Short mmCIF file of C-alpha atoms in Angstrom, two decimals:
data_model
loop_
_atom_site.label_atom_id
_atom_site.label_comp_id
_atom_site.label_asym_id
_atom_site.label_seq_id
_atom_site.Cartn_x
_atom_site.Cartn_y
_atom_site.Cartn_z
CA ALA X 1 78.57 101.10 86.53
CA ALA X 2 78.66 102.81 89.90
CA GLN X 3 78.33 106.55 90.30
CA PRO X 4 81.39 108.48 91.48
CA THR X 5 81.79 108.14 95.23
CA PHE X 6 82.62 111.80 95.75
CA LEU X 7 81.83 115.00 93.89
CA PRO X 8 84.90 117.10 92.99
CA SER X 9 83.34 120.18 94.60
CA ASP X 10 82.90 118.30 97.88
CA LEU X 11 86.48 117.04 97.85
CA ALA X 12 87.94 120.50 97.37
CA ARG X 13 85.93 122.05 100.24
CA PRO X 14 88.25 122.87 103.14
CA VAL X 15 87.56 121.69 106.68
CA CYS X 16 89.83 123.31 109.27
CA GLY X 17 91.87 124.61 106.33
CA ILE X 18 92.50 121.15 104.85
CA PRO X 19 90.62 119.90 101.76
CA VAL X 20 88.13 117.10 102.42
CA ARG X 21 90.04 114.83 100.03
CA TRP X 22 93.01 114.81 102.44
CA TRP X 23 90.77 114.13 105.45
CA LEU X 24 89.26 111.15 103.62
CA ALA X 25 92.63 109.80 102.48
CA GLY X 26 94.02 110.16 105.99
CA THR X 27 90.99 108.44 107.51
CA LEU X 28 91.29 105.52 105.06
CA GLU X 29 94.98 105.19 105.90
CA LEU X 30 94.28 105.30 109.63
CA VAL X 31 91.57 102.64 109.37
CA SER X 32 93.91 100.46 107.27
CA PHE X 33 96.69 100.91 109.84
CA VAL X 34 94.47 99.96 112.78
CA THR X 35 93.15 96.93 110.88
CA CYS X 36 96.71 95.84 110.03
CA ILE X 37 97.80 96.14 113.66
CA GLY X 38 94.83 94.06 114.79
CA ALA X 39 95.38 91.47 112.06
CA GLY X 40 99.07 91.28 112.91
CA MET X 41 98.18 90.36 116.47
CA THR X 42 95.69 87.64 115.49
CA VAL X 43 96.24 86.19 112.02
CA LYS X 44 99.69 84.76 112.71
CA PHE X 45 98.17 82.55 115.42
CA PHE X 46 95.55 80.88 113.21
CA PRO X 47 97.87 77.98 112.25
CA LEU X 48 98.44 77.35 115.96
CA PHE X 49 94.67 77.54 116.54
CA PHE X 50 94.04 74.85 113.92
CA ARG X 51 96.93 72.75 115.23
CA VAL X 52 95.84 72.84 118.88
CA ASP X 53 92.05 73.08 118.70
CA TYR X 54 91.47 70.88 115.66
CA GLY X 55 94.54 68.63 115.77
CA PHE X 56 95.89 69.60 112.36
CA THR X 57 99.09 67.84 111.38
CA PRO X 58 102.01 69.94 110.13
CA LEU X 59 101.15 68.85 106.58
CA GLU X 60 97.55 70.02 107.00
CA VAL X 61 98.74 73.37 108.35
CA CYS X 62 101.01 73.71 105.30
CA ALA X 63 98.10 72.85 102.98
CA LEU X 64 96.01 75.51 104.71
CA SER X 65 98.86 77.99 104.25
CA LEU X 66 98.90 77.12 100.54
CA VAL X 67 95.15 77.56 100.03
CA TYR X 68 94.92 80.83 102.01
CA PRO X 69 96.67 83.10 99.45
CA LEU X 70 94.83 81.37 96.60
CA SER X 71 91.53 82.30 98.21
CA ILE X 72 92.76 85.88 98.57
CA ALA X 73 93.78 86.02 94.91
CA SER X 74 90.35 84.81 93.85
CA MET X 75 88.54 87.25 96.11
CA VAL X 76 90.59 90.20 94.80
CA GLN X 77 88.99 89.59 91.41
CA VAL X 78 85.54 89.41 92.98
CA CYS X 79 86.13 92.62 94.93
CA ARG X 80 87.27 94.40 91.77
CA LYS X 81 84.04 93.44 90.00
CA VAL X 82 81.89 94.31 93.00
CA SER X 83 83.56 97.72 93.25
CA LYS X 84 82.63 98.46 89.65
CA HIS X 85 78.96 97.86 90.48
CA LEU X 86 78.71 99.30 94.00
CA GLY X 87 81.53 101.84 93.94
CA LYS X 88 84.94 101.53 95.55
CA LEU X 89 84.05 102.82 98.99
CA ASN X 90 80.87 100.74 99.23
CA ALA X 91 82.75 97.61 98.19
CA VAL X 92 85.49 98.25 100.76
CA VAL X 93 82.96 98.72 103.55
CA LEU X 94 80.95 95.66 102.46
CA PHE X 95 84.02 93.40 102.35
CA HIS X 96 85.24 94.72 105.72
CA VAL X 97 81.88 94.09 107.39
CA LEU X 98 81.57 90.61 105.86
CA GLY X 99 85.14 89.71 106.86
CA THR X 100 84.54 90.89 110.41
CA GLY X 101 81.31 88.90 110.48
CA CYS X 102 83.22 85.77 109.47
CA LEU X 103 85.65 86.31 112.34
CA TRP X 104 82.78 86.71 114.82
CA ALA X 105 81.14 83.55 113.48
CA MET X 106 84.40 81.66 113.96
CA CYS X 107 84.29 82.60 117.65
CA TYR X 108 80.94 80.88 118.18
CA LEU X 109 80.92 77.96 115.77
CA ARG X 110 82.89 74.80 116.47
CA SER X 111 82.46 72.51 113.47
CA LEU X 112 85.65 72.31 111.42
CA TYR X 113 83.52 72.07 108.28
CA VAL X 114 82.15 75.53 109.06
CA VAL X 115 85.20 77.16 110.69
CA LEU X 116 87.64 76.25 107.92
CA PRO X 117 85.66 77.89 105.09
CA LEU X 118 84.95 80.87 107.37
CA TYR X 119 88.69 81.22 108.00
CA LEU X 120 89.47 81.21 104.29
CA LEU X 121 86.57 83.53 103.50
CA ARG X 122 87.53 85.96 106.29
CA GLY X 123 91.10 86.17 105.08
CA ALA X 124 90.03 86.54 101.48
CA LEU X 125 87.49 89.28 102.21
CA MET X 126 89.75 91.33 104.46
CA ASN X 127 92.77 91.12 102.16
CA ALA X 128 90.93 91.49 98.84
CA ARG X 129 89.86 95.02 99.68
CA GLY X 130 93.47 96.23 99.94
CA PRO X 131 93.96 97.06 96.25
CA ILE X 132 90.62 98.87 96.16
CA VAL X 133 91.54 100.92 99.24
CA ARG X 134 94.86 101.84 97.59
CA ALA X 135 93.05 102.85 94.39
CA LEU X 136 90.55 104.91 96.39
CA ILE X 137 93.35 106.73 98.22
CA MET X 138 95.20 107.38 94.97
CA ASP X 139 91.99 108.83 93.49
CA LEU X 140 91.69 111.17 96.47
CA VAL X 141 95.30 112.35 96.58
CA THR X 142 96.13 114.83 93.84
CA THR X 143 99.47 116.03 92.58
CA ASP X 144 98.49 119.67 93.15
#
């Protein structure tokens, strides 16, 4: 099992009059917001990308849209297990870096047999970390 990510004494320490726990929660929310804005401007165009660049038929685009959430659901379980071993924050960072790496690889690779699994893996990695980020924020925010 992973060690606690933060020590309670560190979280309670004020910085500019605000406890560190609130700075961390706010930073995680801000990063999530920026990532969502970026994803909202790109992800919705992936079906068009596969249709135009790879000649997918409407049926193939629908099949891809069916498999995409299934890959996310599977990766959520993987992320949960990884977070138990590495810690929540480490798992979130790892999945974010790997997902971003998949997106970069998609920019340079052309083979459909490589791009398609990268697309599914990218989506799964980036979306699977969401529940862990929520849990991390809920651990940081107290009812005090």
